[in-house]
CSV table of C-alpha atoms in Angstrom, one decimal:
chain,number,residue,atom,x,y,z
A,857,UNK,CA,107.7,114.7,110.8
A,858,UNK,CA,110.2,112.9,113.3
A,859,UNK,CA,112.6,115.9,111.4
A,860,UNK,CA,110.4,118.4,112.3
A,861,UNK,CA,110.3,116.7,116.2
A,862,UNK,CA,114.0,117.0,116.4
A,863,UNK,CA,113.7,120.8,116.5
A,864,UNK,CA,113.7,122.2,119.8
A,865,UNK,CA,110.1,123.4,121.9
A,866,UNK,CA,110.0,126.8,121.4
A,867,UNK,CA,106.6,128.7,121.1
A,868,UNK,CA,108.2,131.6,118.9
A,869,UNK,CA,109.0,128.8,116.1
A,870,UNK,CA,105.8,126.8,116.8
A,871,UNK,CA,104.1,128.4,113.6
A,872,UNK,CA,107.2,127.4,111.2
A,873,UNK,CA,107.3,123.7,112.6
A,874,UNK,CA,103.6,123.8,112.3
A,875,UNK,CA,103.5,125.2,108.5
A,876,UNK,CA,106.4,122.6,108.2
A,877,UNK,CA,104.4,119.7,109.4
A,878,UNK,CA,101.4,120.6,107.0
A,879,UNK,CA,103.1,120.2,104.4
A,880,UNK,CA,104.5,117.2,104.6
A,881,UNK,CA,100.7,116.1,105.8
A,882,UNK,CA,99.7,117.1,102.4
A,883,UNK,CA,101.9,116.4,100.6
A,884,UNK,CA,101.7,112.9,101.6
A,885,UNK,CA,97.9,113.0,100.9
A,886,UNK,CA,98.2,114.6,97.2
A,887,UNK,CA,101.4,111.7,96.6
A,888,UNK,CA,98.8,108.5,98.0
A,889,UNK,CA,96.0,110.2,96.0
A,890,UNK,CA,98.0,110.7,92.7
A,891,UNK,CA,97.8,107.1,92.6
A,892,UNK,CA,94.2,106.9,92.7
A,893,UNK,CA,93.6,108.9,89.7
A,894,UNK,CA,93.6,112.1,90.9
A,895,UNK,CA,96.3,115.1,89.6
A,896,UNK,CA,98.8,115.4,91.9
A,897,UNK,CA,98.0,119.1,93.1
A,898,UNK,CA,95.9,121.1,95.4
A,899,UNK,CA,93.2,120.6,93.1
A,900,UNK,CA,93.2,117.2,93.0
A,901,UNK,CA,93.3,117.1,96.6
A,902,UNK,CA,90.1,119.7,96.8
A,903,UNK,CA,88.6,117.4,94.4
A,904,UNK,CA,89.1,114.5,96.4
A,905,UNK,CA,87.8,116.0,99.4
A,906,UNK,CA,84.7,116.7,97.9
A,907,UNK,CA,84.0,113.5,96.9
A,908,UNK,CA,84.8,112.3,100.5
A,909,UNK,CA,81.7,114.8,101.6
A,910,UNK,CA,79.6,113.3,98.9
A,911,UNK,CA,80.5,110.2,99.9
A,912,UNK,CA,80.0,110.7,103.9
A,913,UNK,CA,76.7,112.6,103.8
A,914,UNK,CA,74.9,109.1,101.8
A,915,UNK,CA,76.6,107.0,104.2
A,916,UNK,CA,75.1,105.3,107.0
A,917,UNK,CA,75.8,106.7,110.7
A,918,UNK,CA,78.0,103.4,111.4
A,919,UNK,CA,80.5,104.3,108.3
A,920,UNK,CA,80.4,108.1,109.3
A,921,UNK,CA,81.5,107.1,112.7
A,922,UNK,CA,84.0,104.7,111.5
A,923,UNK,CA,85.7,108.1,109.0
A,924,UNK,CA,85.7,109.9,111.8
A,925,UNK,CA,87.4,108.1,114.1
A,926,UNK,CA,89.8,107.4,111.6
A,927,UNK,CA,90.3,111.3,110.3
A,928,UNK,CA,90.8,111.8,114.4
A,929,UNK,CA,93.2,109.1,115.1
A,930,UNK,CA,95.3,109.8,112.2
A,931,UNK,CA,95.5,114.2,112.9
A,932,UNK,CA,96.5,112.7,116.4
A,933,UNK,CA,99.6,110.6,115.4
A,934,UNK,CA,100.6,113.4,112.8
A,935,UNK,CA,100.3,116.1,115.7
A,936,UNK,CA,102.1,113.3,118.2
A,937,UNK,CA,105.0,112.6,115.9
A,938,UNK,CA,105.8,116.1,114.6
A,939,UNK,CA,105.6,117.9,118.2
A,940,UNK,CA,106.3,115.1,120.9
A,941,UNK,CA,103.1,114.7,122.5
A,942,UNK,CA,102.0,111.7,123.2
A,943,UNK,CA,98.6,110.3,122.1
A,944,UNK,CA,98.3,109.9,126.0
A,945,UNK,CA,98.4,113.3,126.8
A,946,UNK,CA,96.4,114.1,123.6
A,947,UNK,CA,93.7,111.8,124.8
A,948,UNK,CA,93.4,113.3,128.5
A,949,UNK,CA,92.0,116.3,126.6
A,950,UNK,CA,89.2,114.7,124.7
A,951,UNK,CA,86.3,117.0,125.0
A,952,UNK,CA,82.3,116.7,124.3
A,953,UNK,CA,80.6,118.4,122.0
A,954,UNK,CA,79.4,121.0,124.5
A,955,UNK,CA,82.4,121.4,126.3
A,956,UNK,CA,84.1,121.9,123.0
A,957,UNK,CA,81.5,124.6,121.2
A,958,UNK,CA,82.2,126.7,124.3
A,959,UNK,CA,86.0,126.3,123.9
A,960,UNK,CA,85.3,127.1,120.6
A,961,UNK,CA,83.2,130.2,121.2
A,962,UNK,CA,86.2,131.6,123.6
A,963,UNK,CA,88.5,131.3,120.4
A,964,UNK,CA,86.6,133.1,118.3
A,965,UNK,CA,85.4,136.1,120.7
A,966,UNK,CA,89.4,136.1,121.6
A,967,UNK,CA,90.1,136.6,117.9
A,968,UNK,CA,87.9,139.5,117.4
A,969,UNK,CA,89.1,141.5,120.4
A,970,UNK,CA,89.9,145.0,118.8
A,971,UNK,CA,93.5,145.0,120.2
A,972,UNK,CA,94.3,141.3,118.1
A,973,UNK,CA,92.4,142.7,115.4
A,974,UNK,CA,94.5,145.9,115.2
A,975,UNK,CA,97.3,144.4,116.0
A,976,UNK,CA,96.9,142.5,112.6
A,977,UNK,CA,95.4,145.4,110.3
A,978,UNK,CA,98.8,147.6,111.5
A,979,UNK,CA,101.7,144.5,110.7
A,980,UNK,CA,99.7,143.7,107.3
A,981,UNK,CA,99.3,147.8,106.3
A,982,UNK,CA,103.4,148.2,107.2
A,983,UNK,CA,104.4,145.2,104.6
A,984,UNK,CA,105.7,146.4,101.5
A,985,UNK,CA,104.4,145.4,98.2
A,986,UNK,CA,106.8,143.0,96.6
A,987,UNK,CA,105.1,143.5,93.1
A,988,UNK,CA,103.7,139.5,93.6
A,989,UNK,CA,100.4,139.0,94.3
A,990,UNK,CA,101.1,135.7,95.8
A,991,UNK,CA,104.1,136.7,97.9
A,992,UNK,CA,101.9,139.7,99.0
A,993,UNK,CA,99.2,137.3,100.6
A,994,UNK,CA,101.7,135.0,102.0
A,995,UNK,CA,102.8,137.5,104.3
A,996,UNK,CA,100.0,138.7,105.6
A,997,UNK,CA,98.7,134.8,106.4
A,998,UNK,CA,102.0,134.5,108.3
A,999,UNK,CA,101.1,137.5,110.4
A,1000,UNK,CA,98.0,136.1,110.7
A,1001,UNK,CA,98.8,132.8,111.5
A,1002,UNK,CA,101.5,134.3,114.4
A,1003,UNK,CA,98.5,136.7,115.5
A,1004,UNK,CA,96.4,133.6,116.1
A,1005,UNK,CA,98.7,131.2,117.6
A,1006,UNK,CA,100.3,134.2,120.2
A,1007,UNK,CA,97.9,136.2,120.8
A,1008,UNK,CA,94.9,134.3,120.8
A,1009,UNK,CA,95.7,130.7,122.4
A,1010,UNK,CA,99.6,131.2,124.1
A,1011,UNK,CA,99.8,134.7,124.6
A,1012,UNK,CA,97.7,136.7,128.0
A,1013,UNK,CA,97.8,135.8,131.4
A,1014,UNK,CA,95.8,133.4,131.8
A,1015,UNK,CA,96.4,132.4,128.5
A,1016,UNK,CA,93.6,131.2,126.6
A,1017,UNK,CA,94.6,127.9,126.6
A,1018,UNK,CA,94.3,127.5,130.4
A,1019,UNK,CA,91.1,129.5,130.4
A,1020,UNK,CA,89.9,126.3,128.4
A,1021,UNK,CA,91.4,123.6,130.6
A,1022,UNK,CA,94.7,122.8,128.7
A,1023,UNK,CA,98.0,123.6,129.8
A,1024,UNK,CA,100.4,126.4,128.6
A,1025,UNK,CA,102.5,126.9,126.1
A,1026,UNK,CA,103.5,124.1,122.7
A,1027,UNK,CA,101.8,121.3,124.8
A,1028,UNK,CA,98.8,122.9,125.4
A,1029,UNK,CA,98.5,124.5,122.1
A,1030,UNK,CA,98.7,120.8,120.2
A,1031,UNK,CA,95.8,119.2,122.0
A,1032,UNK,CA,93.9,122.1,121.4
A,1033,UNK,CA,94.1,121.6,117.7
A,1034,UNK,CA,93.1,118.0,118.3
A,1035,UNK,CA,89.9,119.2,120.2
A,1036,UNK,CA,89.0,121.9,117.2
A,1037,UNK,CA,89.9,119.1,114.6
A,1038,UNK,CA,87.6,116.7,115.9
A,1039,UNK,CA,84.6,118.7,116.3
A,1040,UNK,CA,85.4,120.9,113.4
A,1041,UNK,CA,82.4,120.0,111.3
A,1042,UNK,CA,79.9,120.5,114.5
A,1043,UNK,CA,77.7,123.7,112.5
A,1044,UNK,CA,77.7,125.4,115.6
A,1045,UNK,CA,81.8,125.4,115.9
A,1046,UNK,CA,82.2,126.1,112.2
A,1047,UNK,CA,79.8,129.3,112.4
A,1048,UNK,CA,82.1,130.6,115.6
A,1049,UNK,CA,85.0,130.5,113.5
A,1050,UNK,CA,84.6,131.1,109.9
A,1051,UNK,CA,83.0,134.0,111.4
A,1052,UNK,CA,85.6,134.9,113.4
A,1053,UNK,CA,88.0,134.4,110.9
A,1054,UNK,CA,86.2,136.8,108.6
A,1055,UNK,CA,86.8,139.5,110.4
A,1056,UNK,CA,90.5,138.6,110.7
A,1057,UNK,CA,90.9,138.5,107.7
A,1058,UNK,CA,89.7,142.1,106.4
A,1059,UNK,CA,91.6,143.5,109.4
A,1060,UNK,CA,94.7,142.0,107.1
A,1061,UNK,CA,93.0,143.2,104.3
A,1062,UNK,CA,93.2,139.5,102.7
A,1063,UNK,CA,89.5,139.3,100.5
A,1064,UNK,CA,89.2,135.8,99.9
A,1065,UNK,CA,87.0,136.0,97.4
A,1066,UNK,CA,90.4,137.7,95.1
A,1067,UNK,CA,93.0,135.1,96.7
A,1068,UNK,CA,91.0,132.6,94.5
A,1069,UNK,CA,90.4,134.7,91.2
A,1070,UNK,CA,94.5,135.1,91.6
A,1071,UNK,CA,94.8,131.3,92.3
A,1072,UNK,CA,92.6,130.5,89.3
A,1073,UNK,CA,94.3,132.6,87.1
A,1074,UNK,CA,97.9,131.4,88.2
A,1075,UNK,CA,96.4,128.2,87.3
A,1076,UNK,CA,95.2,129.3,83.6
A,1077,UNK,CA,98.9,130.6,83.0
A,1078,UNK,CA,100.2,127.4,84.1
């Protein structure tokens, strides 16, 4: 991460640095939990995470406060170190739960505008077919990743991201993604953006639904 923070601010490579950063956040989580029994791949990780739901929902409110805090604090230090904000800054934009769902609720109705959404459908339907299925989808998420970090949140003027009370641009964009990570299992949040996302998804022609037949099979030949 302090690799990734030695690259210079610049919006147009913010999704690479970003895709970079997750990586070694996960990867780091499927090494720790590879010595805790689990196989060291993303199924071991899914697997873990469902036994961390299990685990939350019978717990008492006291120990589901404490996990939270925790989960928060720790996507704030990985967001602080990879992109040079500090957990400061990143605190100044603490939002509640209200303020947050209708954050939230501009995101998603910004993600469904018809011009994003075409936007999307007409990069995916110009990629040619590299003959992997894999490779396929992996393009399209990066369009759809760039879509939805320039011309949802950065891109407009006012951006998004002032609309919502943070500032513009790499900065803004970060403590954005601490506010949607820390409210992300509110039901109301997650219903404005798997929705949303829905819908962004067929527009790049992605169907979920075969990503994970593929991934299963991949899995099967493995």
């Amino acid at each position: 991460m302090k690799v990734i923070a030695k690259e210079a601010e610049d919006v147009d490579t913010i999704v690479g640095r970003w895709q970079s950063m997750m990586e070694a956040y996960l990867g780091t989580q499927v090494h720790v939990l590879a010595g805790l029994g689990y196989t060291p791949d993303e199924s071991g990780l899914h697997l873990y995470n469902q036994h961390l739901a299990t685990f939350v929902q019978s717990a008492s409110p006291s120990i589901q406060e404490d996990l939270r805090v925790a989960n928060r604090d720790l996507w704030r230090f990985v967001l602080s170190s990879s992109f040079n904000v500090s957990l400061e800054d990143i605190k100044k934009s603490e939002m509640n739960i209200v303020d947050a769902r209708n954050a939230m609720h501009k995101v998603s109705m910004k993600m469904i505008e018809p011009a994003v959404l075409e936007s999307i459908a007409l990069k995916c339907a110009s990629l040619t077919s590299t003959g992997n299925y894999a490779t396929d989808m992996a393009q399209k998420h990066q369009i759809v990743q760039e879509a939805l970090v320039h011309d949802v949140y950065i891109g407009g003027e006012p951006s998004l991201l002032t609309e919502c009370g943070f500032e513009s641009g790499e900065k803004g964009y970060v403590s954005m993604q601490c506010v949607m990570a820390e409210h992300q299992s509110d039901p109301l949040i997650t219903q404005y953006i798997s929705s949303a996302m829905m819908q962004v998804l067929k527009s790049a022609g992605i169907d979920m639904s075969e990503v994970r037949k593929a991934t299963e099979a991949m899995k099967s030949d493995s």
